[in-house]
GROMACS .gro file of C-alpha atoms in nm:
model
   64
    1MET     CA    1  -0.269  -1.673   2.522
    2GLN     CA    2  -0.618  -1.566   2.416
    3THR     CA    3  -0.486  -1.220   2.324
    4PHE     CA    4  -0.233  -1.383   2.093
    5TYR     CA    5  -0.511  -1.564   1.905
    6GLN     CA    6  -0.713  -1.244   1.880
    7LEU     CA    7  -0.414  -1.061   1.733
    8LEU     CA    8  -0.351  -1.351   1.495
    9ALA     CA    9  -0.715  -1.344   1.380
   10LEU     CA   10  -0.697  -0.966   1.333
   11LEU     CA   11  -0.380  -1.003   1.127
   12GLY     CA   12  -0.542  -1.275   0.915
   13ALA     CA   13  -0.851  -1.060   0.857
   14GLY     CA   14  -0.630  -0.768   0.757
   15LEU     CA   15  -0.442  -0.984   0.507
   16ILE     CA   16  -0.768  -1.108   0.355
   17VAL     CA   17  -0.901  -0.752   0.320
   18TRP     CA   18  -0.571  -0.639   0.162
   19TRP     CA   19  -0.574  -0.933  -0.082
   20MET     CA   20  -0.936  -0.862  -0.182
   21TYR     CA   21  -0.862  -0.490  -0.231
   22ARG     CA   22  -0.562  -0.574  -0.448
   23THR     CA   23  -0.763  -0.821  -0.656
   24ILE     CA   24  -1.050  -0.577  -0.712
   25LYS     CA   25  -0.809  -0.293  -0.792
   26HIS     CA   26  -0.621  -0.490  -1.059
   27ARG     CA   27  -0.924  -0.665  -1.217
   28PRO     CA   28  -1.242  -0.460  -1.167
   29ASP     CA   29  -1.415  -0.642  -1.454
   30GLN     CA   30  -1.447  -0.952  -1.232
   31PHE     CA   31  -1.716  -0.786  -1.025
   32ASN     CA   32  -1.957  -0.656  -1.286
   33ARG     CA   33  -2.332  -0.722  -1.273
   34GLN     CA   34  -2.333  -1.005  -1.529
   35ASN     CA   35  -2.057  -1.207  -1.360
   36LEU     CA   36  -2.210  -1.164  -1.014
   37SER     CA   37  -2.552  -1.272  -1.145
   38LYS     CA   38  -2.404  -1.591  -1.291
   39SER     CA   39  -2.215  -1.662  -0.969
   40PHE     CA   40  -2.520  -1.613  -0.747
   41SER     CA   41  -2.729  -1.837  -0.973
   42THR     CA   42  -2.468  -2.112  -0.955
   43MET     CA   43  -2.434  -2.079  -0.578
   44GLY     CA   44  -2.813  -2.093  -0.539
   45ILE     CA   45  -2.836  -2.416  -0.737
   46LEU     CA   46  -2.549  -2.569  -0.539
   47ALA     CA   47  -2.716  -2.464  -0.212
   48LEU     CA   48  -3.042  -2.633  -0.314
   49ILE     CA   49  -2.854  -2.952  -0.405
   50LEU     CA   50  -2.676  -2.945  -0.068
   51ILE     CA   51  -3.004  -2.896   0.120
   52ALA     CA   52  -3.159  -3.189  -0.067
   53PHE     CA   53  -2.855  -3.407   0.005
   54VAL     CA   54  -2.863  -3.329   0.378
   55ALA     CA   55  -3.238  -3.397   0.388
   56PHE     CA   56  -3.176  -3.731   0.216
   57LEU     CA   57  -2.909  -3.821   0.473
   58VAL     CA   58  -3.141  -3.729   0.760
   59MET     CA   59  -3.413  -3.951   0.615
   60ILE     CA   60  -3.166  -4.239   0.582
   61LEU     CA   61  -3.061  -4.198   0.945
   62ARG     CA   62  -3.419  -4.173   1.063
   63TYR     CA   63  -3.533  -4.496   0.895
   64ALA     CA   64  -3.213  -4.697   0.942
   0.00000   0.00000   0.00000
């Protein structure tokens, strides 16, 4: 049964790679330097907010 799950994961990974290739091929302007810079900035801010939120929850649990 483990082999079945490995094959299923391999098939899923292949479908994801195919979908990404198709997306990049049809819309290459999505992945230019300016758009990626904006996306990484947004993800960085969201990551900092998430880290602060988790730290706040840990402090609540510690003092509760």
